[in-house]
Structure formats: structure tokens, C-alpha cells
Tab-separated table of C-alpha atoms in Angstrom:
chain	number	residue	atom	x	y	z
W	1	MET	CA	128.887	105.465	31.257
W	2	ARG	CA	124.693	105.089	30.486
W	3	VAL	CA	124.244	104.723	34.731
W	4	PHE	CA	126.571	108.002	35.097
W	5	VAL	CA	124.763	110.187	32.706
W	6	ASN	CA	120.990	109.010	33.691
W	7	ARG	CA	122.130	109.977	37.368
W	8	CYS	CA	123.125	113.092	36.194
W	9	ARG	CA	119.983	113.886	33.878
W	10	ARG	CA	118.131	113.489	37.334
W	11	LEU	CA	120.374	115.521	39.517
W	12	LEU	CA	120.519	118.390	36.152
W	13	PRO	CA	117.573	121.418	36.772
W	14	ALA	CA	115.357	121.680	34.698
W	15	ARG	CA	116.922	125.157	32.918
W	16	VAL	CA	120.701	125.058	33.385
W	17	GLY	CA	122.566	126.297	30.796
W	18	VAL	CA	125.135	124.659	28.940
W	19	SER	CA	127.693	125.355	30.747
W	20	ALA	CA	126.397	124.265	34.048
W	21	ALA	CA	124.906	120.285	32.052
W	22	SER	CA	128.279	120.129	30.851
W	23	ALA	CA	130.522	120.938	34.335
W	24	LEU	CA	127.557	118.368	36.363
W	25	LEU	CA	128.482	115.629	33.500
W	26	PHE	CA	131.933	116.263	34.056
W	27	LEU	CA	131.744	115.641	37.722
W	28	CYS	CA	129.840	112.352	37.447
W	29	LEU	CA	132.237	111.099	35.000
W	30	ALA	CA	135.327	111.856	37.992
W	31	ASP	CA	136.490	108.555	38.545
W	32	SER	CA	138.877	107.546	41.544
W	33	VAL	CA	141.454	105.886	39.237
W	34	HIS	CA	144.065	108.088	40.938
W	35	ALA	CA	143.891	106.395	44.589
W	36	LEU	CA	146.704	107.453	46.606
W	37	ASP	CA	147.957	105.076	49.431
W	38	MET	CA	149.830	106.714	52.579
W	39	GLU	CA	150.165	105.412	55.851
W	40	PHE	CA	149.379	107.225	59.472
W	41	HIS	CA	151.246	106.255	62.456
W	42	THR	CA	149.934	106.381	65.984
W	43	TYR	CA	151.397	105.671	69.881
W	44	ASN	CA	148.804	104.112	71.842
W	45	GLY	CA	146.017	105.360	69.785
W	46	PHE	CA	144.920	103.271	67.077
W	47	GLY	CA	141.413	102.644	67.916
W	48	PRO	CA	140.319	106.923	68.348
W	49	VAL	CA	142.618	107.311	64.661
W	50	THR	CA	140.861	104.056	62.451
W	51	GLN	CA	137.221	105.112	64.044
W	52	ALA	CA	137.213	108.606	62.038
W	53	PHE	CA	138.835	108.058	59.622
W	54	ARG	CA	136.292	104.975	59.047
W	55	LYS	CA	133.644	107.632	59.848
W	56	LEU	CA	134.974	110.466	56.934
W	57	ALA	CA	134.805	106.983	54.663
W	58	LEU	CA	130.839	106.859	55.689
W	59	ILE	CA	131.003	110.726	55.678
W	60	PHE	CA	132.582	111.499	51.758
W	61	SER	CA	130.420	108.549	50.080
W	62	ASP	CA	127.493	109.218	51.233
W	63	ALA	CA	125.254	110.036	48.683
W	64	GLY	CA	123.337	112.815	49.967
W	65	PHE	CA	126.862	114.639	50.375
W	66	ILE	CA	127.797	113.662	46.777
W	67	GLY	CA	123.881	114.786	45.481
W	68	LEU	CA	124.416	118.407	47.985
W	69	PHE	CA	127.648	119.295	45.956
W	70	PHE	CA	125.322	118.392	42.069
W	71	THR	CA	122.980	120.985	44.050
W	72	ALA	CA	125.304	123.406	45.294
W	73	THR	CA	127.313	123.938	41.929
W	74	ALA	CA	124.557	124.281	39.520
W	75	LEU	CA	123.200	126.914	41.834
W	76	GLY	CA	126.551	128.613	41.866
W	77	ILE	CA	126.154	128.609	38.105
W	78	VAL	CA	123.523	129.859	38.084
W	79	PHE	CA	123.507	132.677	40.221
W	80	ALA	CA	127.071	133.469	38.906
W	81	ALA	CA	125.507	134.490	35.295
W	82	MET	CA	123.104	136.323	36.680
W	83	ALA	CA	125.197	137.984	38.622
W	84	PHE	CA	127.561	138.395	35.189
W	85	THR	CA	123.995	139.642	32.937
W	86	VAL	CA	123.447	141.645	35.314
W	87	LYS	CA	126.379	143.726	34.978
W	88	MET	CA	126.628	143.423	31.227
W	89	ALA	CA	122.835	145.387	30.914
W	90	THR	CA	124.139	148.176	33.505
W	91	GLY	CA	126.718	149.307	30.987
W	92	ALA	CA	129.888	147.594	33.487
W	93	ARG	CA	132.853	147.325	31.881
W	94	ILE	CA	133.366	143.426	32.514
W	95	VAL	CA	135.696	140.469	30.565
W	96	PRO	CA	133.447	136.956	29.093
W	97	LEU	CA	133.524	133.939	31.123
W	98	VAL	CA	135.136	136.232	34.039
W	99	TRP	CA	132.350	134.760	36.198
W	100	ALA	CA	132.753	130.825	35.913
W	101	MET	CA	136.071	130.858	36.948
W	102	PRO	CA	135.551	130.455	40.759
W	103	VAL	CA	132.413	127.904	39.833
W	104	LEU	CA	135.836	126.371	38.074
W	105	LEU	CA	137.957	126.499	40.536
W	106	GLY	CA	135.874	124.925	43.200
W	107	VAL	CA	134.838	122.063	40.770
W	108	VAL	CA	138.787	121.794	39.936
W	109	LEU	CA	139.621	121.419	43.557
W	110	TYR	CA	136.538	119.526	44.036
W	111	LEU	CA	137.199	116.347	41.011
W	112	GLY	CA	141.019	116.577	41.652
W	113	LEU	CA	141.058	116.314	46.178
W	114	PHE	CA	137.603	114.645	47.205
W	115	VAL	CA	136.361	112.537	44.173
W	116	PRO	CA	139.421	110.655	44.140
W	117	LYS	CA	139.550	108.034	46.639
W	118	GLY	CA	142.471	106.395	48.686
W	119	ASN	CA	143.839	103.917	51.384
W	120	ILE	CA	144.889	104.694	54.245
W	121	THR	CA	146.874	102.509	56.455
W	122	VAL	CA	146.637	102.836	60.109
W	123	TYR	CA	149.667	101.351	62.280
W	124	ASP	CA	150.291	101.497	66.031
W	125	PRO	CA	153.963	99.788	66.917
W	126	VAL	CA	153.145	100.251	70.951
W	127	LEU	CA	150.030	98.308	70.772
W	128	ASN	CA	151.535	96.158	66.802
W	129	ARG	CA	148.405	97.002	65.346
W	130	PHE	CA	147.175	97.974	61.574
W	131	GLU	CA	144.691	98.580	59.630
W	132	THR	CA	143.702	99.402	56.313
W	133	ILE	CA	140.659	102.156	55.987
W	134	GLY	CA	139.406	102.873	51.868
W	135	ASN	CA	137.319	104.988	50.542
W	136	ILE	CA	138.866	108.069	51.515
W	137	PRO	CA	139.264	111.321	49.262
W	138	ASN	CA	142.649	111.844	48.211
W	139	GLY	CA	142.931	115.155	49.490
W	140	VAL	CA	142.221	113.478	53.315
W	141	VAL	CA	145.160	111.054	52.706
W	142	ALA	CA	147.345	113.770	51.682
W	143	THR	CA	147.137	116.084	54.505
W	144	ALA	CA	147.103	113.360	57.122
W	145	GLY	CA	149.856	111.452	55.877
W	146	ILE	CA	152.688	114.253	55.275
W	147	LEU	CA	151.618	115.519	58.501
W	148	ASN	CA	151.650	112.637	59.710
W	149	THR	CA	154.854	111.675	57.956
W	150	ILE	CA	156.384	115.280	59.576
W	151	GLU	CA	155.290	113.767	63.313
W	152	ARG	CA	157.021	110.307	63.011
W	153	GLY	CA	160.192	112.307	61.938
W	154	LEU	CA	160.072	114.103	65.254
W	155	VAL	CA	158.943	111.300	67.357
W	156	GLU	CA	161.693	108.675	65.233
W	157	ILE	CA	164.137	111.873	66.690
W	158	ILE	CA	163.442	112.934	70.018
W	159	ASP	CA	163.096	108.723	70.835
W	160	THR	CA	166.888	108.742	69.439
W	161	ALA	CA	168.346	111.714	71.125
W	162	ALA	CA	166.909	110.445	74.429
W	163	VAL	CA	168.430	108.461	77.402
W	164	PRO	CA	168.733	104.440	76.043
W	165	GLY	CA	165.360	102.393	77.750
W	166	SER	CA	163.510	105.459	77.804
W	167	ARG	CA	161.367	104.139	74.633
W	168	TYR	CA	159.850	107.158	74.215
W	169	GLN	CA	157.678	105.775	70.921
W	170	GLU	CA	156.387	104.253	73.509
W	171	THR	CA	155.015	107.337	75.455
W	172	ALA	CA	154.401	109.631	72.449
W	173	GLY	CA	150.554	108.282	72.384
W	174	GLY	CA	149.755	108.352	75.704
W	175	ILE	CA	150.468	105.478	76.691
W	176	GLY	CA	151.668	106.321	80.274
W	177	PHE	CA	148.742	107.734	81.350
W	178	SER	CA	146.628	104.897	80.166
W	179	THR	CA	148.547	102.860	82.968
W	180	LEU	CA	148.618	105.649	84.965
W	181	LYS	CA	144.659	105.425	85.276
W	182	ALA	CA	144.222	101.831	85.060
W	183	ALA	CA	147.059	101.585	87.917
W	184	MET	CA	144.641	104.287	89.753
W	185	ASN	CA	141.697	102.355	88.358
W	186	ALA	CA	143.252	99.409	90.139
W	187	GLY	CA	141.904	97.334	92.900
W	188	PRO	CA	139.323	94.666	93.934
W	189	LYS	CA	136.720	93.400	92.069
W	190	ASP	CA	134.104	94.708	95.254
W	191	GLY	CA	132.243	98.172	95.776
W	192	TYR	CA	131.811	97.134	99.483
W	193	ALA	CA	135.606	96.930	99.536
W	194	LYS	CA	136.970	99.478	98.176
W	195	GLU	CA	134.137	101.933	99.926
W	196	SER	CA	134.945	100.340	103.180
W	197	MET	CA	138.848	100.676	102.995
W	198	ALA	CA	138.173	104.244	101.891
W	199	ARG	CA	136.135	104.963	105.265
W	200	TYR	CA	138.854	102.690	107.033
W	201	VAL	CA	141.873	105.383	105.742
W	202	LYS	CA	139.571	108.348	106.032
W	203	ASP	CA	138.462	107.900	109.559
W	204	CYS	CA	141.159	105.504	111.176
W	205	VAL	CA	144.431	105.709	109.306
W	206	MET	CA	143.346	109.910	109.431
W	207	PHE	CA	143.263	110.149	113.501
W	208	GLU	CA	146.155	107.629	113.716
W	209	MET	CA	149.015	109.815	111.984
W	210	VAL	CA	148.100	112.948	113.616
W	211	ARG	CA	147.395	110.179	117.217
W	212	PRO	CA	150.718	111.349	119.687
W	213	GLY	CA	153.439	109.124	119.796
W	214	THR	CA	151.832	107.408	116.918
W	215	THR	CA	154.305	104.526	114.722
W	216	LEU	CA	152.027	105.276	111.759
W	217	ALA	CA	154.141	107.903	109.498
W	218	ALA	CA	152.773	109.296	105.977
W	219	ASN	CA	156.444	109.012	104.961
W	220	THR	CA	157.069	105.762	105.404
W	221	MET	CA	153.759	104.586	103.333
W	222	LEU	CA	155.143	106.984	100.378
W	223	TYR	CA	158.649	105.861	100.198
W	224	ALA	CA	160.159	103.220	102.904
W	225	THR	CA	157.719	100.253	102.390
W	226	SER	CA	156.638	98.471	99.948
W	227	ASP	CA	153.435	96.156	101.615
W	228	PHE	CA	151.087	98.372	102.826
W	229	LEU	CA	148.441	96.224	105.058
W	230	PRO	CA	151.033	96.501	108.112
W	231	GLU	CA	151.139	100.155	107.966
W	232	LEU	CA	147.462	100.182	107.666
W	233	ALA	CA	146.975	97.338	110.204
W	234	LYS	CA	148.604	100.245	112.820
W	235	ALA	CA	145.066	102.611	112.753
W	236	ASN	CA	143.014	99.129	114.038
W	237	ASN	CA	142.239	101.330	117.368
W	238	PRO	CA	138.976	99.959	118.692
W	239	ALA	CA	138.066	103.369	120.148
W	240	VAL	CA	137.501	104.689	117.152
W	241	PHE	CA	134.924	103.751	114.507
W	242	THR	CA	134.196	104.343	111.072
W	243	VAL	CA	131.593	102.470	108.538
W	244	TYR	CA	131.732	99.454	106.696
W	245	TYR	CA	129.732	98.344	104.124
W	246	ASP	CA	129.112	94.468	102.715
W	247	ALA	CA	126.263	92.759	100.346
W	248	ALA	CA	124.192	92.727	104.031
W	249	ASN	CA	124.552	95.887	104.960
W	250	PRO	CA	125.184	97.977	101.850
W	251	GLN	CA	124.064	100.809	103.233
W	252	GLY	CA	126.859	100.973	105.760
W	253	GLN	CA	127.348	100.219	109.436
W	254	ALA	CA	129.128	101.696	112.229
W	255	MET	CA	131.550	99.837	114.192
W	256	THR	CA	135.264	100.035	115.433
W	257	CYS	CA	138.539	100.616	113.508
W	258	GLN	CA	139.531	97.427	115.243
W	259	GLU	CA	136.972	95.706	113.826
W	260	SER	CA	136.766	97.229	110.693
W	261	TRP	CA	140.523	95.911	109.848
W	262	SER	CA	139.317	92.074	110.846
W	263	ASN	CA	136.571	92.417	107.822
W	264	LEU	CA	139.528	93.918	105.555
W	265	PHE	CA	142.494	92.652	106.320
W	266	PRO	CA	141.434	89.034	104.706
W	267	ILE	CA	140.094	90.903	101.390
W	268	TYR	CA	142.933	92.578	100.992
W	269	ASN	CA	145.585	89.839	101.625
W	270	ASN	CA	144.159	87.293	98.828
W	271	ALA	CA	146.091	87.298	95.896
W	272	ASN	CA	143.415	86.937	93.741
W	273	THR	CA	141.701	90.020	95.092
W	274	PHE	CA	144.329	91.598	92.592
W	275	ALA	CA	144.396	89.273	90.123
W	276	ASP	CA	142.198	91.357	87.584
W	277	ALA	CA	143.549	95.080	88.234
W	278	VAL	CA	147.089	93.317	87.627
W	279	LYS	CA	145.949	92.403	84.413
W	280	SER	CA	144.313	95.361	83.530
W	281	VAL	CA	147.522	97.279	84.404
W	282	CYS	CA	149.572	94.843	82.916
W	283	GLY	CA	147.886	94.808	79.343
């Protein structure tokens, strides 16, 4: 108690009235004895959600935020009292202490929603991870928890009504997009090989597709095969040139499509080349 009183004495201005002093002392003595605990479910969003709640807890726990509120409350009481005094001096008909109602209402809201701190447990059923984050204002805990309960109910309803095996809950938070992103970035951990293959497709494959009499078709590449190497090999034309990149020639070296494919095929035909990419997509 003595610590709270001493802190309030330092925050009180030198010439604040009894009402202001009483209000500020009441703020200082407010304690988070009514902690609120709620759950927040997220679907493949565990990292960003927990980070946001941690930052929120740090903001409302900062001594500067608390001191700023005390100062704003004191100034609000002083200016409200001054306005009341001016109106009373002009002879206007006023109700006693009506000036204090907005200030007291703000104090009550702060005491009820932001001073008491609670805990929120973030649970991700997709990643099977959870974490309890404390020191979050009850107002934030209640708002996030109630809205998330509504969201969770809608997700469960859609998941129940969906086609069996669709597992909507696993894609509600965007895990499908994360998988597609990982698949798009899949490839050998060799920047030179990636750049060389991109040039090979641009210079050699595209030329072969429009060449009269070719057996390389886009429909086969998209729908009729799961092994692209035999199809890509059809574009190794010795009369068409492309650019090949490697550690010896990082700026690129001009060579025929046939020569470029002879360098690319051993890289892309090696199963170990895609080991990291497969782990990334499956993870």
C-alpha cells in the first residue's frame, strides 16, 4: 500500500483538487484481482498471433503508458472543473458535479477493462501448438476471446457440413496457401541451376513448342505426365542457343540447348537435389 501511495504522490500535480487526488489514488490502488482467462484458436497462424499478443502485453505493461493515463486523467479533471467554473460565473443553469461524469466514466472504463490483467491461451489445432500469454488487459482478452469463439463456431459448422475428408479446419487459417508457396519455391538449393533451367525453358523449350513437327506439347507437360525430364529433353536442340550459369561463369556462358541440357540433366535427375524442397513442402 505504501508503495502505491508513494507512486501516486509523485504523479499528482502540485495543485490538484481533492476530487482529482481521490480519483488518482483510486486508480493507483486498483489491482488485477479479477483476472480473465480465455482461449484463442488460430489455424496455422500461431506465430503471428502469439507475437501480436506479446507486443500488446508489453504496451499495456509499460510504465510510460500508465503514467500517461494518470496525467491525462488529472488534466481532464482540471479542465472540466475550469469549464464548470466559467459556466457558473456566466450565470448559466448547471447541475452540480455534472462536469465530473465524463471523467469518472473514463476512469471506470479504464479500471474495469485495462487495469485488471488476464491470460489468453493461443491454440493452433493445425500445428498442435499452444501458449498462454499473460498480462493482457481484460477488455482485450474478452473482446478477442468472444469474437474468436464466434469464428471457431463458424469454422466447425463449415467443417461439419463439408465433404468428408476435406478437413476445412486445416485450411481455414491459410495453411493451403503456405503449402502452395513452399511448392512454388521448391527446387534444388543451387541458384545457378535454377537460373540455367529458367533460361533453358525460355530459350529452348518455348522454341521447341512452336517448332513445326515437334512432339513437345504443353498439354503433356501440364496433364499427361509426372516426369518432366523426358519432355524437357526434347528441347535440347543443337541449333538453338541459351545461357548456362555455374560457379565458374556466374555471369552466364552462351552454349547450345543440347550442351546446357547435358549439364542440367545430372542435377535434376538426382533425388538428393530435391530432398530439402520435399521437406519444406511436407513440413
